[in-house]
Amino acid sequence: MKRLTLDEIAKLAGVSRATVSRVVNDYPHIKPEVRERIQAIITQTGFQPNLIARSLASDRSGIIGLVIPNTPRMVFTDPFFPTLIQGITRATNRLNITLSLFLFQTKDEEARTIRTILNTGLLDGLIITADRKEDSFVPKFVRHGVSFVLIGRPETNSEITYVDTDNVAGGYMAAEHLIKLGHHRIGIIGANENTAGDDRLIGYQKVLHDYGLALDPTLITFGDFSMQSGYEAMKSLLPANPDAVFIASDTMALGALRAIREAGLRVPEDIAVVGFDDLPPATQSDPPLTTIQHPIEQLGVTAVELLSKMLNGIDAPPTHTILPAKLIIRASCGAEQSEATQT
Amino acid sequence: MKRLTLDEIAKLAGVSRATVSRVVNDYPHIKPEVRERIQAIITQTGFQPNLIARSLASDRSGIIGLVIPNTPRMVFTDPFFPTLIQGITRATNRLNITLSLFLFQTKDEEARTIRTILNTGLLDGLIITADRKEDSFVPKFVRHGVSFVLIGRPETNSEITYVDTDNVAGGYMAAEHLIKLGHHRIGIIGANENTAGDDRLIGYQKVLHDYGLALDPTLITFGDFSMQSGYEAMKSLLPANPDAVFIASDTMALGALRAIREAGLRVPEDIAVVGFDDLPPATQSDPPLTTIQHPIEQLGVTAVELLSKMLNGIDAPPTHTILPAKLIIRASCGAEQSEATQT
DNA sequence: CTGAAAGCGCTTACAG
DNA sequence: CTGAAAGCGCTTACAG
């Protein structure tokens, strides 16, 4: 199907192609009747400008990239990325932005992809999921002057625009909830792969300190976001006799719950559990799981909006946007969940 | 960072820009020493051609779109799409293709997105997940002459290239496994949202027929791929006294297992279960779940390879590629799984 | 084997 | 308010 061009529309309307271009791009100063005449022809013919040509002429492609490096969560047990992608596409759809996806598993794929992203001029900007600490490529992007926003706090560089969940508050709420239920020996299964894990631990430590509880190092364990690691961390935690545990990811919580069950303990009678994340209640087959929810989808929406502003406006200083976390108390499995929000 | 152009490389090498272009694009007939000289400069400067300019000149963007319409599975409880995306990106990375993602939730988003895809000339081709039957937009793509391959068998049009899992064989294997275990009243929780559901039911019916078992209509129920629908379907199935059940999706199986548990029945002693799909064993918290695995990731890889061939070669006739399904017998939850493959 | 030149379909100062 | 024209950075017949 032969595609119409600006020139052809111009011919049909009896004007120059420049004028048609202005109408298409909503330029203010066009004589109303001319605008209408052209507009009519456009809607009638269904003309849409060739994006490639526009990109070349305007040096803007309208395409942004979503970069997801290989991460422990990438195994996709975790609905984190799917949910994030949902939020991102909702925003790009609304803003008429095209989204390109860059996943890489191996270092080799990573290197090639990064080079392509940087040098081919295809993308206006990037959204990068910073789900591990040692992302060597982020500095490269900075050096090349690419516009990007990170999802997740970067470990060091504060000159970078990012959006993140308030993980410190999340960890705080989680442990505080357990404290208020009367627990004293509150363990944690943390994670140190990314700053989200760090921050959740910090929140946990903070609240224990605020409530005057001792920080028993034997109650602190780490996993790597996988279910298996949750299982093992819990096994190593049980000898320390926790009466409650905060698990910094629901995926790990699933593993931990298995360890608890295998030890013949009941949740929450023998050991209370608070998770973190946003696993669909679906997946939470077994025991009721109270959890800290982070607004993953909103993270995606916000990231796109920020990037879009960066691309349009004059470059503002780097922004750090922190979205609130929320404590979700689930009464029982599959039952309606009562939501208790805290800030 | 100012990007280098073909012209600048040409100047550095003392040749014309046409020659550089030919080197970049691996044209055969270039004098070796010239090629080497240019190649050296290219690697040294890290030059990469501007993809936008190339696209405009060559009418090929190197970008393909992945279209995921709103589907019941889209809730992402189901790792189907994430896994698929993983396969697709593996292939696009290898073939040096850029992937754009088009998700839409609402009819409105759908309409706008489709128009953009069709008229802006950005994409070379499409991969479309055909996870529901009434995809009104597929005929539009056909009419516009876009190249695309479907993932999942379309309901009617056999003139379309698609890749799919052998769902009939999958349904057959599932029920046959149960028959061989000695079960007689084998129920099914099917799905009729997509042809995968249809085919799995067909396989089930076929094997019952082959083994001379009666087809009791009260043993046939349907869900919509959601966990909740699995729960309800199982509740409606239990009065028919099945001694086994084949559930056409593992997500529904999770719901069904809950219904079974609530009825005070044990799996597999009271009722044996075979699922379908590829939920990570992780999520299968509770009872051991024997399942039919389909090669989701391979589906993605194959789709990309096919599309790539269509875009390069002369248009071949429509191909229908069917990948084998596989029976996975899980000995017990979390334990090592023994894989029994059948064809 | 290589170069000069046209052209891909737009945008955008510049004039008027 | 509108048009003529240059230009974005490539590819690709066409000549030689």
XYZ file of C-alpha atoms (C1' of nucleotides) in Angstrom:
718
model
C 0.000 0.000 0.000
C 1.660 3.169 -1.210
C 1.982 5.685 1.557
C 1.004 9.301 1.116
C 3.607 12.011 1.513
C 3.505 15.549 2.677
C 4.006 16.699 -0.893
C 0.983 14.854 -2.115
C -1.197 16.326 0.575
C 0.196 19.727 -0.312
C -0.694 19.226 -3.941
C -4.209 18.144 -3.040
C -4.662 21.174 -0.838
C -3.000 23.563 -3.234
C -0.437 24.765 -0.711
C 3.258 24.199 -0.091
C 4.570 21.235 1.790
C 5.837 23.577 4.483
C 2.309 24.639 5.274
C 1.076 21.088 5.519
C 3.964 20.318 7.818
C 2.930 23.208 10.023
C -0.633 22.001 10.202
C 0.473 18.490 11.051
C 2.655 19.847 13.813
C 0.062 22.230 15.226
C 1.848 25.451 14.494
C -0.066 28.399 15.862
C -0.092 30.914 13.031
C -2.009 29.411 10.164
C -4.998 31.060 8.533
C -7.959 29.121 9.953
C -9.584 28.317 6.624
C -6.339 26.980 5.221
C -5.790 24.898 8.314
C -9.258 23.446 8.053
C -8.944 22.646 4.392
C -5.685 20.831 4.979
C -6.960 19.139 8.103
C -9.948 17.831 6.185
C -7.748 16.306 3.535
C -5.515 14.774 6.159
C -8.307 13.064 8.045
C -9.948 12.052 4.823
C -6.841 10.435 3.411
C -5.645 9.171 6.771
C -2.265 10.706 6.145
C 0.351 10.261 8.843
C 3.821 11.664 8.469
C 6.703 9.311 7.944
C 8.356 9.075 11.322
C 11.728 8.182 9.926
C 11.892 11.229 7.705
C 10.688 13.429 10.504
C 13.353 12.021 12.770
C 16.111 12.709 10.333
C 14.996 16.259 9.754
C 14.247 17.136 13.338
C 16.856 15.045 15.092
C 14.171 13.565 17.336
C 12.874 10.065 16.836
C 10.125 9.936 19.409
C 11.577 6.617 20.521
C 12.849 5.930 23.989
C 14.626 2.814 25.128
C 13.920 0.692 28.162
C 17.125 -0.935 29.324
C 16.882 -4.017 31.507
C 20.250 -5.540 32.266
C 20.545 -9.085 33.394
C 19.500 -9.151 37.009
C 18.748 -11.794 39.585
C 15.067 -10.904 39.366
C 15.143 -11.264 35.646
C 14.232 -14.884 36.058
C 10.750 -13.486 35.967
C 9.443 -15.372 38.926
C 8.955 -11.878 40.052
C 6.255 -9.769 38.462
C 8.357 -6.674 39.002
C 9.397 -6.147 35.410
C 6.110 -7.055 33.790
C 4.325 -4.644 36.089
C 6.858 -1.963 35.423
C 6.508 -2.425 31.698
C 2.785 -2.023 32.064
C 3.186 1.331 33.700
C 5.739 2.445 31.171
C 3.655 1.541 28.149
C 0.621 3.188 29.647
C 2.575 6.428 29.779
C 4.248 6.073 26.390
C 0.925 5.319 24.765
C -0.553 8.435 26.245
C 2.411 10.624 25.297
C 2.693 9.140 21.842
C 6.163 7.846 22.428
C 7.460 4.627 20.945
C 9.163 2.248 23.318
C 12.076 0.027 22.413
C 13.150 -2.796 24.622
C 16.750 -3.670 25.388
C 17.256 -6.784 27.444
C 20.534 -8.511 27.770
C 21.578 -11.695 29.463
C 25.263 -11.899 28.744
C 28.057 -9.398 29.056
C 28.592 -9.755 25.371
C 25.039 -8.859 24.475
C 25.310 -5.998 26.873
C 28.399 -4.516 25.267
C 27.004 -4.717 21.768
C 23.649 -3.347 22.734
C 25.104 -0.446 24.630
C 27.252 0.515 21.683
C 24.254 0.434 19.412
C 22.207 2.530 21.776
C 24.912 5.110 22.095
C 26.039 5.500 18.544
C 23.207 4.986 16.178
C 21.172 8.002 17.130
C 17.959 6.075 17.162
C 16.797 6.953 20.649
C 15.854 10.240 22.226
C 16.402 8.962 25.725
C 16.458 5.991 28.043
C 14.827 4.482 31.043
C 17.224 2.225 32.866
C 16.296 -0.244 35.537
C 19.043 -0.071 38.110
C 18.441 -3.356 39.770
C 22.004 -4.183 40.530
C 24.749 -2.107 41.934
C 27.635 -2.501 39.576
C 26.154 -1.186 36.403
C 29.266 -0.202 34.607
C 27.388 1.210 31.677
C 25.618 4.010 33.483
C 28.730 6.196 33.566
C 29.103 5.601 29.833
C 25.686 7.054 29.258
C 26.553 10.053 31.363
C 29.718 10.629 29.387
C 27.932 10.418 26.073
C 25.400 12.956 27.233
C 22.392 10.732 26.698
C 19.250 11.716 28.567
C 18.056 8.997 30.865
C 16.211 8.330 34.059
C 16.960 5.495 36.386
C 14.378 3.352 38.066
C 15.861 2.649 41.454
C 18.371 4.690 43.370
C 21.892 4.459 42.011
C 24.500 3.570 44.551
C 26.651 6.615 44.348
C 26.080 9.264 41.732
C 23.534 11.757 42.941
C 23.813 13.792 39.757
C 21.457 11.331 38.138
C 17.718 11.649 37.794
C 15.900 8.688 39.241
C 12.592 7.526 40.621
C 12.385 5.058 43.430
C 10.116 3.669 46.064
C 10.653 4.786 49.603
C 12.355 1.602 50.605
C 13.633 2.935 53.903
C 10.095 3.779 54.950
C 8.984 0.403 53.655
C 11.461 -1.456 55.808
C 10.544 0.757 58.714
C 6.821 0.084 58.362
C 7.343 -3.613 57.982
C 9.336 -4.016 61.173
C 7.215 -1.487 63.030
C 4.121 -3.496 62.213
C 5.770 -6.548 63.741
C 6.916 -4.610 66.788
C 3.398 -3.353 67.357
C 2.132 -6.899 67.216
C 4.355 -7.518 70.210
C 7.287 -9.282 68.607
C 10.773 -8.848 69.993
C 13.057 -11.057 68.027
C 12.432 -9.772 64.535
C 14.658 -11.256 61.901
C 15.271 -9.965 58.423
C 16.027 -11.577 55.124
C 17.597 -8.735 53.238
C 19.311 -8.439 49.909
C 22.406 -6.554 48.954
C 22.283 -6.830 45.215
C 20.691 -3.432 44.838
C 20.103 -0.288 46.807
C 16.470 -1.244 47.351
C 17.755 -4.083 49.517
C 20.132 -1.765 51.323
C 17.410 0.738 52.059
C 14.979 -1.827 53.362
C 17.588 -3.030 55.792
C 18.271 0.531 56.877
C 14.573 1.048 57.604
C 14.514 -2.144 59.623
C 17.538 -1.101 61.646
C 16.139 2.354 62.164
C 12.851 1.226 63.626
C 14.476 -1.291 65.938
C 16.668 1.486 67.178
C 13.730 3.889 67.549
C 11.853 1.362 69.637
C 14.870 0.528 71.702
C 15.206 -3.055 70.533
C 18.596 -4.693 70.320
C 20.098 -5.286 66.890
C 21.014 -8.933 67.022
C 23.325 -9.691 64.095
C 22.285 -13.332 64.063
C 18.836 -12.137 63.065
C 20.138 -10.517 59.914
C 20.477 -12.660 56.797
C 20.636 -12.034 53.101
C 19.254 -13.548 49.947
C 19.548 -12.643 46.289
C 15.845 -12.161 45.484
C 15.421 -15.747 44.368
C 13.002 -18.083 46.025
C 15.766 -20.544 46.725
C 17.842 -17.953 48.508
C 14.829 -17.095 50.666
C 14.515 -20.730 51.605
C 18.124 -20.972 52.614
C 18.244 -17.685 54.443
C 15.245 -18.733 56.496
C 16.846 -22.032 57.383
C 19.911 -20.216 58.581
C 17.732 -17.782 60.491
C 15.592 -20.263 62.400
C 18.280 -21.332 64.894
C 18.341 -17.715 66.098
C 14.745 -18.165 67.227
C 13.023 -15.224 65.601
C 9.386 -14.719 66.501
C 8.866 -12.669 63.376
C 10.668 -11.916 60.162
C 10.698 -9.182 57.582
C 11.566 -10.505 54.154
C 12.732 -7.919 51.683
C 11.033 -9.520 48.677
C 7.914 -11.608 48.266
C 9.677 -14.020 46.000
C 12.150 -14.806 48.739
C 9.206 -14.957 51.118
C 7.753 -17.860 49.175
C 10.954 -19.778 49.742
C 11.125 -18.736 53.354
C 7.590 -19.900 53.969
C 8.515 -23.300 52.746
C 11.426 -23.429 55.174
C 9.122 -22.415 57.998
C 6.604 -25.055 57.059
C 9.299 -27.692 56.854
C 10.446 -26.753 60.327
C 6.948 -27.526 61.529
C 6.198 -23.934 62.453
C 3.022 -22.041 61.737
C 2.581 -18.573 60.274
C 1.780 -16.308 61.969
C 1.313 -18.102 65.284
C 4.892 -19.252 65.690
C 6.519 -16.763 63.435
C 4.947 -13.696 61.862
C 5.981 -12.682 58.381
C 5.952 -9.422 56.461
C 7.056 -9.448 52.853
C 7.929 -6.784 50.355
C 6.789 -6.281 46.807
C 3.687 -6.819 44.948
C 3.162 -10.409 44.080
C -0.385 -10.878 42.916
C -2.307 -12.376 45.838
C -2.831 -15.218 43.451
C 0.622 -16.505 43.813
C 0.514 -16.313 47.543
C -1.077 -19.693 47.696
C -0.417 -20.682 51.222
C -0.313 -18.628 54.347
C -1.597 -15.131 54.649
C 1.184 -12.773 53.862
C 1.270 -9.225 55.020
C 3.451 -7.241 52.718
C 4.865 -3.874 51.834
C 3.628 -2.798 48.480
C 5.583 -0.545 46.245
C 3.903 1.289 43.444
C 5.722 -0.435 40.616
C 3.409 0.630 37.856
C 3.510 4.222 39.027
C 7.284 4.027 39.029
C 7.090 3.312 35.314
C 4.628 6.081 34.591
C 6.655 8.608 36.523
C 9.872 7.624 34.831
C 8.386 8.179 31.391
C 6.892 11.501 32.363
C 10.175 12.690 33.782
C 12.127 11.613 30.751
C 9.623 13.258 28.467
C 10.040 16.510 30.330
C 13.799 16.254 30.183
C 13.612 15.757 26.453
C 11.368 18.715 25.886
C 12.376 21.294 28.428
C 15.681 22.889 28.992
C 17.767 20.548 31.046
C 16.709 20.933 34.618
C 18.902 19.782 37.478
C 18.724 16.079 38.355
C 15.554 15.087 40.193
C 15.080 12.381 42.770
C 11.485 11.270 42.999
C 10.518 8.990 45.854
C 7.135 7.292 45.778
C 5.568 6.117 49.029
C 5.437 2.467 50.051
C 2.386 1.032 51.685
C 1.650 -1.655 54.248
C -0.899 -4.192 53.072
C -2.350 -6.410 55.751
C -3.902 -9.500 54.315
C -6.391 -11.051 56.651
C -6.199 -14.482 55.153
C -5.269 -16.147 51.961
C -7.434 -15.273 49.031
C -9.807 -13.397 51.259
C -10.472 -9.740 50.789
C -7.494 -7.745 51.857
C -7.747 -4.862 54.213
C -5.371 -2.146 53.351
C -3.819 -0.130 56.101
C -1.864 2.699 54.693
C 0.908 4.364 56.547
C 3.289 7.030 55.545
C 28.979 14.374 21.903
C 29.051 15.108 18.209
C 28.473 12.023 16.194
C 30.661 11.140 13.247
C 29.165 10.881 9.790
C 29.932 8.834 6.759
C 31.323 11.939 5.087
C 33.810 12.559 7.842
C 35.059 9.003 7.700
C 35.324 9.341 3.944
C 37.399 12.463 4.306
C 39.687 10.784 6.837
C 40.165 7.840 4.517
C 40.499 9.913 1.407
C 37.673 8.157 -0.404
C 34.090 8.942 -1.307
C 31.218 8.470 1.079
C 29.819 5.795 -1.221
C 32.867 3.656 -0.660
C 32.665 3.984 3.077
C 29.022 3.056 2.901
C 29.936 -0.056 0.972
C 32.522 -1.064 3.533
C 30.104 -0.538 6.366
C 27.545 -2.678 4.597
C 29.966 -5.447 3.636
C 29.800 -5.072 -0.073
C 31.829 -7.728 -1.824
C 33.809 -5.845 -4.447
C 36.121 -3.461 -2.659
C 39.841 -3.419 -3.132
C 41.215 -5.159 -0.024
C 43.698 -2.459 0.951
C 41.032 0.230 0.689
C 38.641 -1.819 2.743
C 41.250 -2.329 5.425
C 42.195 1.311 5.567
C 38.575 2.331 5.973
C 37.861 -0.457 8.396
C 40.765 0.659 10.542
C 39.454 4.201 10.731
C 35.982 2.947 11.545
C 37.059 0.798 14.434
C 39.440 3.457 15.617
C 36.831 6.187 15.661
C 34.034 3.883 16.746
C 31.888 5.142 13.912
C 28.415 3.659 13.612
C 26.060 4.744 10.876
C 23.047 6.797 11.789
C 20.201 4.338 11.759
C 17.578 6.940 11.024
C 19.332 8.187 7.924
C 19.951 4.676 6.766
C 16.303 3.836 7.255
C 15.145 6.766 5.207
C 17.488 5.979 2.384
C 16.974 2.255 2.332
C 13.343 2.055 3.384
C 14.283 -0.457 6.079
C 14.460 0.534 9.711
C 15.716 -2.672 11.286
C 12.958 -2.294 13.854
C 10.244 -4.828 14.405
C 7.260 -4.421 16.662
C 5.964 -6.832 19.251
C 2.220 -6.407 19.586
C 0.558 -7.633 22.765
C -3.128 -6.820 22.877
C -4.972 -6.780 26.129
C -5.571 -10.371 27.080
C -6.796 -12.205 30.123
C -3.280 -13.447 30.766
C -1.938 -9.967 30.604
C -2.503 -9.669 34.300
C 0.973 -11.098 34.399
C 0.311 -13.672 37.031
C 1.346 -15.805 34.187
C 4.975 -15.814 33.149
C 3.943 -16.454 29.573
C 4.675 -12.999 28.226
C 7.862 -12.362 30.158
C 9.238 -15.669 28.999
C 8.194 -14.977 25.451
C 9.854 -11.593 25.530
C 12.979 -13.230 26.749
C 13.096 -15.498 23.729
C 12.299 -12.695 21.360
C 15.017 -10.406 22.642
C 17.537 -13.185 22.556
C 16.854 -13.545 18.850
C 16.680 -9.841 18.059
C 19.945 -9.249 19.880
C 21.604 -11.916 17.824
C 20.165 -10.695 14.529
C 20.839 -7.077 15.325
C 17.216 -6.109 15.164
C 15.669 -3.464 17.374
C 12.482 -4.416 19.149
C 9.635 -2.048 19.854
C 6.914 -2.938 22.272
C 3.247 -2.220 21.723
C 0.990 -3.090 24.607
C -2.512 -1.826 24.879
C -5.117 -2.182 27.568
C -8.049 -0.274 26.165
C -9.777 -0.342 22.801
C -8.862 3.263 22.442
C -5.175 2.693 22.955
C -5.451 -0.182 20.556
C -6.965 1.876 17.773
C -4.421 4.660 18.068
C -1.493 2.313 18.313
C -2.576 0.288 15.319
C -2.905 3.389 13.210
C 0.538 4.503 14.216
C 2.009 1.133 13.440
C 0.408 1.007 10.039
C 1.008 4.497 8.776
C 4.216 5.852 10.086
C 6.559 3.523 8.293
C 8.672 2.965 11.349
C 8.552 -0.794 11.452
C 9.780 -3.428 9.064
C 7.485 -6.079 10.446
C 5.550 -7.334 13.418
C 5.253 -10.195 15.833
C 1.739 -10.445 17.146
C 0.648 -12.492 20.117
C -2.672 -13.975 19.168
C -3.882 -14.778 22.606
C -7.524 -14.090 21.992
C -9.742 -15.058 19.184
C -11.394 -11.891 18.047
C -8.436 -9.828 17.076
C -10.075 -7.471 14.690
C -6.825 -5.813 13.801
C -5.131 -8.774 12.215
C -7.135 -8.438 8.976
C -6.133 -4.774 8.890
C -2.491 -5.751 8.899
C -3.122 -8.200 6.103
C -4.849 -5.540 4.036
C -2.049 -3.058 4.525
C 0.462 -5.615 3.393
C 2.543 -5.505 6.569
C 4.791 -8.473 7.177
C 4.025 -10.224 10.415
C 4.078 -13.529 12.173
C 1.592 -14.607 14.746
C 2.440 -16.388 17.957
C -0.435 -18.767 18.436
C -2.682 -20.269 15.816
C -5.220 -17.831 14.425
C -8.781 -19.045 14.512
C -9.540 -18.999 10.831
C -7.144 -17.543 8.339
C -4.655 -20.151 7.269
C -2.951 -17.737 4.905
C -1.078 -16.338 7.863
C 2.369 -17.329 9.053
C 2.368 -18.412 12.650
C 4.274 -20.417 15.231
C 2.513 -22.344 17.908
C 2.931 -25.104 20.430
C 1.401 -28.435 19.651
C -1.490 -27.917 21.997
C -3.483 -30.855 20.704
C -0.598 -33.165 21.507
C -0.228 -31.425 24.851
C -3.833 -32.064 25.808
C -3.492 -35.596 24.563
C -0.376 -36.303 26.628
C -1.874 -34.770 29.732
C -4.988 -36.887 29.707
C -3.119 -39.957 28.533
C -0.794 -39.648 31.485
C -3.802 -39.664 33.782
C -5.381 -42.593 31.967
C -2.214 -44.596 32.329
C -2.207 -43.881 36.039
C -5.519 -45.709 36.082
C -7.965 -42.826 36.285
C -11.345 -43.087 34.645
C -13.224 -39.940 35.462
C -10.862 -37.351 34.094
C -12.186 -33.839 34.196
C -10.876 -30.844 32.316
C -10.716 -27.167 33.025
C -10.364 -25.729 29.568
C -10.405 -22.243 28.147
C -12.059 -20.914 25.074
C -10.516 -17.487 24.863
C -7.905 -18.609 22.408
C -7.170 -21.443 20.055
C -4.611 -22.853 22.462
C -7.502 -23.600 24.793
C -9.514 -25.123 21.974
C -6.667 -27.356 20.920
C -5.939 -28.604 24.390
C -9.555 -29.632 24.744
C -9.421 -31.390 21.397
C -6.391 -33.364 22.514
C -8.180 -34.349 25.702
C -11.248 -35.491 23.799
C -9.155 -37.366 21.318
C -7.283 -39.438 23.860
C -10.413 -40.307 25.794
C -11.890 -41.515 22.551
C -8.767 -43.450 21.609
C -8.809 -45.235 24.954
C -12.518 -45.910 24.749
C -13.478 -43.733 27.697
C -16.835 -41.996 27.764
C -16.913 -38.240 27.251
C -18.937 -37.046 30.201
C -19.980 -33.438 29.545
C -20.252 -32.726 33.266
C -16.498 -33.283 33.458
C -15.822 -30.455 31.031
C -15.552 -26.945 32.422
C -13.979 -23.705 31.306
C -12.007 -20.883 32.831
C -10.487 -17.730 31.415
C -6.840 -18.338 32.374
C -7.193 -16.457 35.632
C -6.544 -18.101 38.958
C -9.985 -17.155 40.165
C -11.653 -18.820 37.205
C -9.679 -21.970 37.928
C -10.944 -21.921 41.474
C -14.532 -21.600 40.354
C -14.294 -24.108 37.560
C -12.908 -26.648 39.994
C -15.705 -26.021 42.451
C -18.238 -26.630 39.717
C -16.351 -29.731 38.658
C -16.086 -31.459 42.023
C -19.744 -32.553 42.220
C -19.127 -34.620 39.086
C -16.656 -36.698 41.106
C -13.567 -36.581 38.932
C -10.655 -38.724 40.060
C -8.271 -36.631 38.021
C -8.282 -33.353 36.178
C -6.359 -31.778 33.344
C -6.150 -28.026 33.738
C -5.299 -26.120 30.604
C -3.161 -23.515 32.343
C -1.010 -23.583 35.441
C -2.371 -20.282 36.619
C -5.849 -21.735 36.684
C -4.339 -24.802 38.327
C -3.251 -22.705 41.285
C -6.851 -21.653 41.805
C -8.132 -25.150 41.264
C -5.723 -26.548 43.837
C -7.127 -24.180 46.381
C -10.638 -25.395 45.636
C -9.479 -28.977 46.010
C -7.806 -28.209 49.298
C -10.869 -26.416 50.577
C -12.965 -29.442 49.722
C -10.712 -31.454 51.996
C -9.287 -33.524 49.168
C -5.663 -34.417 48.646
C -3.563 -34.217 45.521
C -2.843 -36.636 43.991
C -4.361 -39.295 46.253
C -7.966 -38.177 45.888
C -7.611 -36.301 42.669
C -4.647 -36.246 40.333
C -3.795 -33.037 38.538
C -1.943 -32.230 35.345
C -1.435 -28.590 34.445
C -0.313 -26.798 31.348
C 2.277 -24.082 30.884
C 5.500 -23.241 32.380
C 5.118 -21.677 35.765
C 8.463 -21.639 37.471
C 8.481 -24.475 39.994
C 8.960 -21.691 42.479
C 5.411 -20.559 42.271
C 4.092 -24.030 42.609
C 4.271 -23.759 46.333
C 2.000 -26.505 47.415
C 1.346 -29.846 45.913
C 3.447 -31.468 43.280
C 2.136 -30.470 39.923
C 2.718 -32.495 36.843
C 2.411 -30.255 33.878
C 2.639 -29.927 30.130
C 5.405 -27.588 29.210
C 5.370 -25.562 26.078
C 8.555 -24.073 24.739
C 7.571 -20.456 25.202
C 11.008 -18.996 24.823
C 11.613 -21.023 21.684
C 8.328 -19.734 20.330
C 9.744 -16.235 20.567
C 13.047 -17.141 18.975
C 11.351 -18.919 16.109
C 8.963 -16.074 15.476
C 11.799 -13.596 15.127
C 13.762 -15.873 12.846
C 10.777 -16.414 10.627
C 9.976 -12.736 10.429
C 13.561 -11.931 9.655
C 13.507 -14.375 6.765
C 10.273 -12.949 5.450
C 11.783 -9.497 5.499
C 14.898 -10.534 3.652
C 13.835 -13.191 1.234
C 11.282 -13.087 -1.453
C 7.917 -13.656 0.119
C 7.530 -17.352 0.658
C 4.123 -18.916 1.181
C 2.717 -18.741 4.721
C 4.365 -21.157 7.127
C 2.861 -22.894 10.101
C 5.466 -23.960 12.604
C 4.393 -26.230 15.417
C 6.760 -26.804 18.312
C 6.418 -29.920 20.436
C 4.930 -29.889 23.922
C 6.415 -31.970 26.670
C 5.134 -33.776 29.724
C 6.971 -32.831 32.899
C 6.434 -35.125 35.838
C 7.372 -33.465 39.076
C 8.129 -35.961 41.763
C 7.447 -33.592 44.605
C 7.384 -29.948 45.296
C 10.720 -28.236 45.069
C 12.456 -31.534 44.630
C 14.376 -32.362 41.531
C 12.010 -32.902 38.684
C 12.175 -35.915 36.505
C 11.391 -35.091 32.972
C 9.600 -37.616 30.868
C 9.451 -36.451 27.337
C 6.875 -37.680 24.929
C 6.217 -36.707 21.385
C 36.576 -1.365 -8.130
C 35.085 3.680 -7.175
C 32.848 8.345 -7.415
C 29.300 12.022 -8.508
C 24.724 12.706 -7.885
C 19.960 11.990 -7.020
C 16.809 10.956 -3.676
C 14.404 9.036 0.755
C 10.202 12.532 3.274
C 10.357 15.403 6.343
C 11.639 20.318 9.257
C 12.937 24.895 9.683
C 15.359 29.162 9.368
C 14.881 32.873 6.030
C 12.308 36.095 3.232
C 8.529 38.272 2.145
C 0.491 33.912 7.416
C 3.029 31.224 3.544
C 6.572 29.476 0.195
C 11.217 28.345 -1.819
C 15.101 26.121 -0.489
C 18.609 23.970 2.173
C 19.619 20.175 4.771
C 19.268 15.888 8.023
C 22.968 11.315 6.842
C 22.541 7.800 4.574
C 21.866 4.289 -0.025
C 22.091 3.076 -4.669
C 21.505 3.021 -9.527
C 24.453 4.900 -13.125
C 28.832 5.721 -15.386
C 33.210 4.922 -15.958
